[in-house]
Tab-separated table of C-alpha atoms (C1' of nucleotides) in Angstrom:
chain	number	residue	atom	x	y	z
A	1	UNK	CA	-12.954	21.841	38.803
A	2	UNK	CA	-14.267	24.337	35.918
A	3	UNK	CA	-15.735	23.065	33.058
A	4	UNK	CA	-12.883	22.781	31.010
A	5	UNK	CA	-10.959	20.675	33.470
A	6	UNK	CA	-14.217	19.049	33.702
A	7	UNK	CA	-14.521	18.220	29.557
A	8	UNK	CA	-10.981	16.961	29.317
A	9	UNK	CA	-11.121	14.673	32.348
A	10	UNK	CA	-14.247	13.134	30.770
A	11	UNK	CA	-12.918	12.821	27.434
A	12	UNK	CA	-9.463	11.094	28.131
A	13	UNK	CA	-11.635	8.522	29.812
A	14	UNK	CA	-13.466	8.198	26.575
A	15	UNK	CA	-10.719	8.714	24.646
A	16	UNK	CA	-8.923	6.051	25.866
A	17	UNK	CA	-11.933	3.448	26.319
A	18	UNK	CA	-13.530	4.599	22.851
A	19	UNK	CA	-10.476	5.610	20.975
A	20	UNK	CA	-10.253	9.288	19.880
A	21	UNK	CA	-11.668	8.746	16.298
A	22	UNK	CA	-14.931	6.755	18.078
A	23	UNK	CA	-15.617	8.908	20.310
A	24	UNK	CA	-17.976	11.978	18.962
A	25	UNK	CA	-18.612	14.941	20.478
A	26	UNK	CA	-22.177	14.424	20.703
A	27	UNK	CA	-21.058	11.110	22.977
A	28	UNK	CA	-18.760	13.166	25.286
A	29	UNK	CA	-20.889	16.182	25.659
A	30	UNK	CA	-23.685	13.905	26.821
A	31	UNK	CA	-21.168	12.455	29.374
A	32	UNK	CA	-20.786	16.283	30.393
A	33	UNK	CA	-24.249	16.848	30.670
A	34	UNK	CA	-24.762	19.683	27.802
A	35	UNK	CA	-25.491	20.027	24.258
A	36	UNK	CA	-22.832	19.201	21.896
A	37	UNK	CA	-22.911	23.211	20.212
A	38	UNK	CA	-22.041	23.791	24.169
A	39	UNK	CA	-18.569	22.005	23.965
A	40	UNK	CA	-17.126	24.131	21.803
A	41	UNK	CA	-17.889	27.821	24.149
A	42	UNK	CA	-14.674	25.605	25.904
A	43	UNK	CA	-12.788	24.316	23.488
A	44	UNK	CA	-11.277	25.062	20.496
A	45	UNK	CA	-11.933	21.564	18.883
A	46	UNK	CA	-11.767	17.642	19.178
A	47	UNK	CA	-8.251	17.801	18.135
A	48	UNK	CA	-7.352	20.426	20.022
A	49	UNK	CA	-8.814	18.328	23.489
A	50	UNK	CA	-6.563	15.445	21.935
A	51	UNK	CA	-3.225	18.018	21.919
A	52	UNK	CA	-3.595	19.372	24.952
A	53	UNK	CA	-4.124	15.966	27.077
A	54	UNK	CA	-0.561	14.124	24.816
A	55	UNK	CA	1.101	16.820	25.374
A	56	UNK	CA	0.421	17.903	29.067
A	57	UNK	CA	0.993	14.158	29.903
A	58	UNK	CA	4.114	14.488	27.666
A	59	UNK	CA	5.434	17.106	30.495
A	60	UNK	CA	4.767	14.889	32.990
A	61	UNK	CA	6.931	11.897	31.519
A	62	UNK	CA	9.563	14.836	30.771
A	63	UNK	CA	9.703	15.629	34.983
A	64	UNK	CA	9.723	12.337	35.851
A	65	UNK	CA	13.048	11.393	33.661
A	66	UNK	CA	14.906	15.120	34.289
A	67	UNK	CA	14.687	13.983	38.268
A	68	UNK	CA	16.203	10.605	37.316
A	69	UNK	CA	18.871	12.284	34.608
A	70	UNK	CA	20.076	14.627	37.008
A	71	UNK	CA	20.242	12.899	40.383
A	72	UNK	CA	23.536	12.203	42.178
A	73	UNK	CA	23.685	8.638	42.018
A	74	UNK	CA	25.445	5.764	39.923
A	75	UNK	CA	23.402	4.664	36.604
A	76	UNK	CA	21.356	1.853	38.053
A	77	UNK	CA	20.096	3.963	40.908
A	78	UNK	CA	19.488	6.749	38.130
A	79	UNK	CA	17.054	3.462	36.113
A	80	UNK	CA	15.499	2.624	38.992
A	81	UNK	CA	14.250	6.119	39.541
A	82	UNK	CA	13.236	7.098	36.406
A	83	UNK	CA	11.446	3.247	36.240
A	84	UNK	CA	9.549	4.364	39.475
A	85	UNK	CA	8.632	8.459	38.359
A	86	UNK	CA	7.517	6.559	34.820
A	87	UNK	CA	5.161	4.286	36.506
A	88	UNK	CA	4.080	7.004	39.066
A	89	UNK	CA	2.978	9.198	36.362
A	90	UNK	CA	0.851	6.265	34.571
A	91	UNK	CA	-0.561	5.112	37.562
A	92	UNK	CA	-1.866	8.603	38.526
A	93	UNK	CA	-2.986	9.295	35.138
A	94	UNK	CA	-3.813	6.073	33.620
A	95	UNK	CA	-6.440	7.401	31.069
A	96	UNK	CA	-4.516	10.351	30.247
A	97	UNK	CA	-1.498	7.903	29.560
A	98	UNK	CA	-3.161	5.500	27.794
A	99	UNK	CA	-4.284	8.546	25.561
A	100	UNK	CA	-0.652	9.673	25.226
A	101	UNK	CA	0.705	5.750	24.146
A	102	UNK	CA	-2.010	5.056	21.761
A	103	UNK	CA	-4.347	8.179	20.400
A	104	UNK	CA	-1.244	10.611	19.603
A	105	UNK	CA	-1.522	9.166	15.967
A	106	UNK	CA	-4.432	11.270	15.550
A	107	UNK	CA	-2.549	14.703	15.678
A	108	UNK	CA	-2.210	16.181	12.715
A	109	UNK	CA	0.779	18.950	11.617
A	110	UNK	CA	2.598	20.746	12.753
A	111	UNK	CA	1.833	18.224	16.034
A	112	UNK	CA	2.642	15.382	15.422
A	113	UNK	CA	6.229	15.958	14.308
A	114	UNK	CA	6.514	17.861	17.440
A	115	UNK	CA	5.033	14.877	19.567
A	116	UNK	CA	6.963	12.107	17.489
A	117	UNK	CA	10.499	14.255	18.489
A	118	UNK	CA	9.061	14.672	22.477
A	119	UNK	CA	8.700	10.752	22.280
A	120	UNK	CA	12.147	10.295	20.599
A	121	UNK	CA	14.005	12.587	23.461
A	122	UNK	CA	12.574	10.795	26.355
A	123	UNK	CA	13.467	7.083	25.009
A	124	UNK	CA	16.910	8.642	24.446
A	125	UNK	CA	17.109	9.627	28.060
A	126	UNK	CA	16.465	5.610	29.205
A	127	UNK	CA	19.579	5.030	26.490
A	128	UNK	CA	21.866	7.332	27.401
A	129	UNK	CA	20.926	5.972	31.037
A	130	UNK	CA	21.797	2.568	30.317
A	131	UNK	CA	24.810	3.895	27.781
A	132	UNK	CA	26.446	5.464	30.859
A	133	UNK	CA	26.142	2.265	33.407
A	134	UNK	CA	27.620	0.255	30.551
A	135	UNK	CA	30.334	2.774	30.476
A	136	UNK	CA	31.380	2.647	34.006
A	137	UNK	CA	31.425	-1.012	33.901
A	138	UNK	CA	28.415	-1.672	35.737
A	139	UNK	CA	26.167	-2.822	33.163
A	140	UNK	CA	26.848	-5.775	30.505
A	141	UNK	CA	27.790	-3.951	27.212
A	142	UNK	CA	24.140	-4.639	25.726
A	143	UNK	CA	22.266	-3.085	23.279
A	144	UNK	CA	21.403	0.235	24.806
A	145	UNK	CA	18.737	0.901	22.186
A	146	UNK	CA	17.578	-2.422	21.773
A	147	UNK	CA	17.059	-2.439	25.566
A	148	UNK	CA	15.650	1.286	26.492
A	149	UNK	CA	12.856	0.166	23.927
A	150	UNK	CA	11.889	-3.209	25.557
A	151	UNK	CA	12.153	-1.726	28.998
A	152	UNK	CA	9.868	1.645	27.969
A	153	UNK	CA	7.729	-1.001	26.109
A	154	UNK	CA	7.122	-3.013	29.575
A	155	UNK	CA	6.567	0.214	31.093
A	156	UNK	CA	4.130	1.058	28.233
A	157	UNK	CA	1.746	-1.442	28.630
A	158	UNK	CA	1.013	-0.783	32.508
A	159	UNK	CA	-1.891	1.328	31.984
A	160	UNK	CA	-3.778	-1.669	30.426
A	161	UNK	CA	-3.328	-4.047	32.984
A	162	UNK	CA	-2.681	-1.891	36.809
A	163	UNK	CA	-5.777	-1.138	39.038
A	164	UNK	CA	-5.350	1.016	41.274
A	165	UNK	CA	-7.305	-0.352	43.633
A	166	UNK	CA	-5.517	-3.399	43.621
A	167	UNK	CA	-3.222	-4.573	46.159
A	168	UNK	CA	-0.324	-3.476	44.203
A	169	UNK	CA	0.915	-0.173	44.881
A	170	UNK	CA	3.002	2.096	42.468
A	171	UNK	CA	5.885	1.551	44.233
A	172	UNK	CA	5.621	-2.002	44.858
A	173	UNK	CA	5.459	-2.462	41.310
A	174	UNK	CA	8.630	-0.265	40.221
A	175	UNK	CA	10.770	-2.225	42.586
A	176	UNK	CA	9.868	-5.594	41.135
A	177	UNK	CA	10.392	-4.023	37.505
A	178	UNK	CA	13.464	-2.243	38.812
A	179	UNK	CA	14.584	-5.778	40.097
A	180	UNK	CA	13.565	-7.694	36.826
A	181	UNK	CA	15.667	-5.100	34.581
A	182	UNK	CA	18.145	-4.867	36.703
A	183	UNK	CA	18.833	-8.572	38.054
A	184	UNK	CA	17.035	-10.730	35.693
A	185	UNK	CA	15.342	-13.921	36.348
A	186	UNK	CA	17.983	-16.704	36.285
A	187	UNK	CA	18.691	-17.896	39.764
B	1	UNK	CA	-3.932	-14.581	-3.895
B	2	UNK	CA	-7.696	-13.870	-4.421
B	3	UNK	CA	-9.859	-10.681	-3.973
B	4	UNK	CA	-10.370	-11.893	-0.667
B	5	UNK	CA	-7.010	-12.259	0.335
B	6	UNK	CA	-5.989	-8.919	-1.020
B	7	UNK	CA	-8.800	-6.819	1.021
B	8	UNK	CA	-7.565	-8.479	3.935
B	9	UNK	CA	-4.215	-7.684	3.767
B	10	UNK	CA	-4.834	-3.932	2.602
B	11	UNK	CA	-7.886	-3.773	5.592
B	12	UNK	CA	-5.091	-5.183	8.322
B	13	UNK	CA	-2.658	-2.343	6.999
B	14	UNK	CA	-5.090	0.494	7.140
B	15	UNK	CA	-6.647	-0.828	10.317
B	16	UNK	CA	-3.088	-0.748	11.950
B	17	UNK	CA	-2.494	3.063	10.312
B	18	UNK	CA	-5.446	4.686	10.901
B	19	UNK	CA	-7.354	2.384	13.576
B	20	UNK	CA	-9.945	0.540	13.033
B	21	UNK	CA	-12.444	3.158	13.548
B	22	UNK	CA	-11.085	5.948	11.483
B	23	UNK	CA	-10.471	3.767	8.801
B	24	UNK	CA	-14.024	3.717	6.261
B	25	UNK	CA	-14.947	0.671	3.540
B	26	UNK	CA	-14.558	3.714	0.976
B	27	UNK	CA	-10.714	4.163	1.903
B	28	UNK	CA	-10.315	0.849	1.916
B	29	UNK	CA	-12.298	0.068	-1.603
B	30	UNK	CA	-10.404	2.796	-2.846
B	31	UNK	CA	-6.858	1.342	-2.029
B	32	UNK	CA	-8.101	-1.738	-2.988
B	33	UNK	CA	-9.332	-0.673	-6.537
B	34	UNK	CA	-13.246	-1.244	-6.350
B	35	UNK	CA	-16.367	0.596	-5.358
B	36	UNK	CA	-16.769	0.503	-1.651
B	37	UNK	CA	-20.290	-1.701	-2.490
B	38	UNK	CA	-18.244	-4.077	-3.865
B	39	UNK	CA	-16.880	-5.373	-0.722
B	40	UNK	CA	-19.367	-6.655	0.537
B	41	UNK	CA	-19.148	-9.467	-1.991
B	42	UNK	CA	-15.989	-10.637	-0.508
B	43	UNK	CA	-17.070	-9.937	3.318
B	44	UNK	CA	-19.686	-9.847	5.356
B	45	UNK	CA	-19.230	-6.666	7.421
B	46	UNK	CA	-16.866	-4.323	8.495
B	47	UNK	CA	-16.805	-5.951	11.789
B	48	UNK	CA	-16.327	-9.358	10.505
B	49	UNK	CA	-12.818	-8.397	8.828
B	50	UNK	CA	-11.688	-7.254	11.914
B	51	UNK	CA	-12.756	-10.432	13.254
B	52	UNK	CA	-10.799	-12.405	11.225
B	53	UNK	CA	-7.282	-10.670	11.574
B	54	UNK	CA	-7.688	-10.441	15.327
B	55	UNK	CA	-8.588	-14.057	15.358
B	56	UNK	CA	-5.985	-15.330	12.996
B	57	UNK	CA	-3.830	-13.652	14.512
B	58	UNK	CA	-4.345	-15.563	17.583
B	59	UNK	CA	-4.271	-18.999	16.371
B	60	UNK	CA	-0.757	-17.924	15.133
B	61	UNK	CA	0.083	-16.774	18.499
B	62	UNK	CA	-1.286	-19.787	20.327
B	63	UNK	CA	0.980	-22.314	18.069
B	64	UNK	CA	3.909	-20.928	18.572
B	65	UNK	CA	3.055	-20.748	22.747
B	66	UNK	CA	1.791	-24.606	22.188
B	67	UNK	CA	5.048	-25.440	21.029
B	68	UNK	CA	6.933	-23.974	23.640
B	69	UNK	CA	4.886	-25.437	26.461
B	70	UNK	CA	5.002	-28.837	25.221
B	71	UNK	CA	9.081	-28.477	24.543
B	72	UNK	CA	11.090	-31.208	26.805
B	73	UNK	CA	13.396	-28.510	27.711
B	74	UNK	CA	13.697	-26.905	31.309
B	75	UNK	CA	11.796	-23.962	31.821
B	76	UNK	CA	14.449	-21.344	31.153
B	77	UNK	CA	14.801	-22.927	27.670
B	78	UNK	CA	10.847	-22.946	27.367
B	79	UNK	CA	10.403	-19.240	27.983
B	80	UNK	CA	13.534	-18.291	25.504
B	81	UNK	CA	11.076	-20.627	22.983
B	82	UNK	CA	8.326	-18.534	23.610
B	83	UNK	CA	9.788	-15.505	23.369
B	84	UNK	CA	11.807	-16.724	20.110
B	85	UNK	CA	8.073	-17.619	18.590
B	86	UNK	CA	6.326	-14.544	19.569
B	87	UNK	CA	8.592	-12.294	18.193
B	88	UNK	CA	8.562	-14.579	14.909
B	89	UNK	CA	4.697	-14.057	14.976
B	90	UNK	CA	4.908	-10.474	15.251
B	91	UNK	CA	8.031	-9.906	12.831
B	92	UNK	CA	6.153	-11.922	10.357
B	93	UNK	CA	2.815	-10.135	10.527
B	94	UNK	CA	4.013	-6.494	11.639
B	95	UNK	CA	0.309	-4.840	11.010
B	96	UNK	CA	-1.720	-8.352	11.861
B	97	UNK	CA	-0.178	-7.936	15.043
B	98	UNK	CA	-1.065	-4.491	15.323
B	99	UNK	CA	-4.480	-4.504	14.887
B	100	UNK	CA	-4.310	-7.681	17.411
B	101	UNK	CA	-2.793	-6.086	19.952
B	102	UNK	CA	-5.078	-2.731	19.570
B	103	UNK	CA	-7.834	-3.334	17.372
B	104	UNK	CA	-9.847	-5.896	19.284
B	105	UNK	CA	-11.458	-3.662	21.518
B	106	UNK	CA	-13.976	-2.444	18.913
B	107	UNK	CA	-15.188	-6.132	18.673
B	108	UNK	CA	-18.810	-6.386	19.866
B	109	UNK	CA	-19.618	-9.458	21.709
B	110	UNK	CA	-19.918	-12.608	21.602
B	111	UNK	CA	-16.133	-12.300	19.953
B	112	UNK	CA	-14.824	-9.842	22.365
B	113	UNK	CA	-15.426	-11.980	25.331
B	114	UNK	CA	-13.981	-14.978	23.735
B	115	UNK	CA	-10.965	-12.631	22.418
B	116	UNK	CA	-10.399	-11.145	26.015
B	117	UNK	CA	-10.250	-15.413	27.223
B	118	UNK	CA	-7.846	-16.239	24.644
B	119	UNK	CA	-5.780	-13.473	25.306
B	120	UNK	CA	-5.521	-14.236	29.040
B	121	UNK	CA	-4.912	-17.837	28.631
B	122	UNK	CA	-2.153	-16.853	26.624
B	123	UNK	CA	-0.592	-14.814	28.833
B	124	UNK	CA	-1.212	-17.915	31.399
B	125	UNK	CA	0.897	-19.833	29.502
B	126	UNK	CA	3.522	-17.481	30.280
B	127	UNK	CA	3.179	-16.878	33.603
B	128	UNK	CA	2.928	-21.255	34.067
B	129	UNK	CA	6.461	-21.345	32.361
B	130	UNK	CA	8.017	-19.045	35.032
B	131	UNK	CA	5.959	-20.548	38.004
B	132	UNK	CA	7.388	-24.158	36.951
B	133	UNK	CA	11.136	-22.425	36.753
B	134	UNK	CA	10.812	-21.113	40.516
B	135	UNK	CA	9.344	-24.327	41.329
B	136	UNK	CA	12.232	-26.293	40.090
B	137	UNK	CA	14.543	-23.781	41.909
B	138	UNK	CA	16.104	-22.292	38.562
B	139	UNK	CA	14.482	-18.933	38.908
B	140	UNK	CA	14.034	-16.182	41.391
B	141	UNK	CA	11.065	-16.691	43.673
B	142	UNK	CA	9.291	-13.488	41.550
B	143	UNK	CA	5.799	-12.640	41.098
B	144	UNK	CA	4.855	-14.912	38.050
B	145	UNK	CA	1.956	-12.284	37.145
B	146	UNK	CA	3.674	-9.547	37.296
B	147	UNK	CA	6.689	-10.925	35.429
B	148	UNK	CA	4.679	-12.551	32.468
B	149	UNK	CA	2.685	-9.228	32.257
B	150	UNK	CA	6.088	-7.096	31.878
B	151	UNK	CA	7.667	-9.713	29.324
B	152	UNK	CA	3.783	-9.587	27.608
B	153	UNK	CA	3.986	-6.104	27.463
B	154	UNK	CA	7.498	-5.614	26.055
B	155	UNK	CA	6.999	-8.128	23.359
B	156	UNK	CA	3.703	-6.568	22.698
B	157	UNK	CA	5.645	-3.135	21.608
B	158	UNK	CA	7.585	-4.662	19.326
B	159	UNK	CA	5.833	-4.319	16.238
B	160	UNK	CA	5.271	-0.398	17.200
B	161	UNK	CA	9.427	-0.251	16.295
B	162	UNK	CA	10.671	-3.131	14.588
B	163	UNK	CA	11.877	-2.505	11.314
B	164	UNK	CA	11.838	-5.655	9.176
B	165	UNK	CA	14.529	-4.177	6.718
B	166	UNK	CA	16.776	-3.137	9.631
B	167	UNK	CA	20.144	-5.370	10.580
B	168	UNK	CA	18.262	-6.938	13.467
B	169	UNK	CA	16.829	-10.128	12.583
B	170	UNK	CA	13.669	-11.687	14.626
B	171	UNK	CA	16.366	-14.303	16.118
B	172	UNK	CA	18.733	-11.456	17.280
B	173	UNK	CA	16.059	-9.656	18.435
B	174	UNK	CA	15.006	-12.707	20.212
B	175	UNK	CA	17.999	-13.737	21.847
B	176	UNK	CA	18.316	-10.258	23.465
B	177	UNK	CA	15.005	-10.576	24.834
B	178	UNK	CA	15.739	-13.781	26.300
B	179	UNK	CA	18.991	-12.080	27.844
B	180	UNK	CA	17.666	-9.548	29.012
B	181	UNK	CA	14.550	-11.153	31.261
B	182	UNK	CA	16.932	-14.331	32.431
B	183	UNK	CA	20.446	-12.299	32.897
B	184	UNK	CA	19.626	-8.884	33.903
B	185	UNK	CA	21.347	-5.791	32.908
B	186	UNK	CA	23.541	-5.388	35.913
B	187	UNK	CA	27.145	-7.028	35.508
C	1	DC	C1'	-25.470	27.250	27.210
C	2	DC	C1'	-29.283	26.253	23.749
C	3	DT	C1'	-31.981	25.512	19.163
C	4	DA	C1'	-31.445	24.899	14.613
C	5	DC	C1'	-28.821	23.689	11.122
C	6	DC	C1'	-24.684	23.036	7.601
C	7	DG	C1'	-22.193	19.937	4.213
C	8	DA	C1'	-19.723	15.746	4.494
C	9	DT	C1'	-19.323	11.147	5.356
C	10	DC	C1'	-20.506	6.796	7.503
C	11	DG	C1'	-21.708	1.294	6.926
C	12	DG	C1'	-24.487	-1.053	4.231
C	13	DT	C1'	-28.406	-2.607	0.699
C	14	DA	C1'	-31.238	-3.036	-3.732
C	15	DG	C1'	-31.039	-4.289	-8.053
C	16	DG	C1'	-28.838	-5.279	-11.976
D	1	DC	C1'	-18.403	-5.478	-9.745
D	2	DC	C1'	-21.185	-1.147	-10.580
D	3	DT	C1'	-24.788	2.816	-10.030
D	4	DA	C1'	-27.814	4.670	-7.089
D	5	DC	C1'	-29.257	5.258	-2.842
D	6	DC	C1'	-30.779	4.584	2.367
D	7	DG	C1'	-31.018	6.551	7.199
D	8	DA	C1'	-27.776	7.800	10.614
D	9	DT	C1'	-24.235	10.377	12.319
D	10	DC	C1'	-20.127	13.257	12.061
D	11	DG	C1'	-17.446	17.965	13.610
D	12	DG	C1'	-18.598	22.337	13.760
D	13	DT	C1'	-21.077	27.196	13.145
D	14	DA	C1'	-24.767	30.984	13.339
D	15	DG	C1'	-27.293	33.436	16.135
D	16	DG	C1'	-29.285	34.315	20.213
DNA sequence: CCTACCGATCGGTAGG
DNA sequence: CCTACCGATCGGTAGG
């Protein structure tokens, strides 16, 4: 790992424990072990570190739900999947996600639009998703946007409560969400 | 409403918009009208406004949870109540809720350990509900955490896309939640 | 990668 | 509720 890799590793853990706009630069080049001046013979600047680490994590979500969107498989098989490769990126990036869910406000332009419109198209995948299985008769005729937002919202809130260390595994957990969307709880 | 009042409310929309940290007693003097000493005539610190909403906040959460629990209704009934109040809480107090749900990490202690214990027994509460429905054999035999941390975290995104002015009221909203956790999406 | 430093801004207080 | 101000800290640059 370079120093670059190095710097943004250490500040999306700060990022996300700190917040981006607590977090100084004199706090996370301490954490690196240099000078503050230092930081910036790596990067461009604090926002810059804050682009870079939405958006690569952005790409990540984007994989996850073009697997999902273009497997061969009937609608709920396509939820499940994209369910599982959305909490498979979070768990193996949980700072970097919680970075992406909560600090993106801190873009500025042209950025943010761009990151609002990345967030937009992936939700839109989850509807059109659920859209299709309601089509084909194998979902109840629900409110596909109500519903992609309350299931990405579950999904959203992972990062603050999963430890990886728990007994708990990735997968365990996207078949019991899988099986809460898909089933519900009523006996 | 008095001085007080009004800093409050401008403080809980500014803390919501900007975060807590990024958001300085000049801004918020400045929206408010006054010189950014002035403040502290009303309040004690910054600190202690944050305090308040996050703590309010609560108490409004913790009613409506109160008045599930204790509802002589079976448990399916009990967790549509809670849901029903939560998103009544939220709907009512878009950027209180906010800052609740995000802000309280930059409390310093003793609040943030007593925060951190009111927000888990909350989310007890919850997770009692659906352990009493698989008890009484109306529910699936699910993991109660896990469950009352997804329906936690979907209600807790809420206010990051609810539009007050939009054709969905709180109750709508509501009984699609409910739906959706008890029914399940597949037909 | 460092020392030295810039102008700007921070939360908050003194005193009226 | 204001003017005037405190020491501390901010992101970032110059120059080596």
């Amino acid at each position: 790992m370079n120093r670059k890799e190095q710097i943004r590793e250490i500040a999306q853990t700060m990022f996300r424990e700190r917040g981006y706009a607590a977090t100084s630069m004199r706090d996370l080049a301490t954490a690196v072990g240099i000078e503050a001046a230092s930081l910036y013979n790596h990067i461009k600047s604090k926002e810059d570190l804050l682009k870079e680490i939405c958006f690569d994590c952005a790409d990540e979500f984007f994989e996850g739900i073009h697997k999902a969107k273009t497997a061969p498989m009937a609608p709920d098989a396509q939820l499940s999947l994209a369910i599982k490769e959305h909490i498979q990126v979070v768990a193996n990036n949980l700072d970097g996600s919680a970075v992406f869910l909560h600090e993106w406000r801190f873009l500025t332009e042209p950025y943010l639009s761009e990151f609002k419109a990345k967030r937009k198209y992936y939700r839109l995948q989850f509807q059109q998703i659920i859209e299709k299985g309601i089509s084909e008769g194998i979902f109840k005729p629900v409110d596909a946007k109500v519903y992609s937002l309350s299931i990405l919202s579950a999904l959203n809130w992972i990062y603050d409560w999963y430890k990886p260390e728990g007994e708990l595994s990735p997968q365990a957990l996207a078949a019991q969400f899988s099986y809460l969307i898909l089933e519900g709880l009523n006996k």
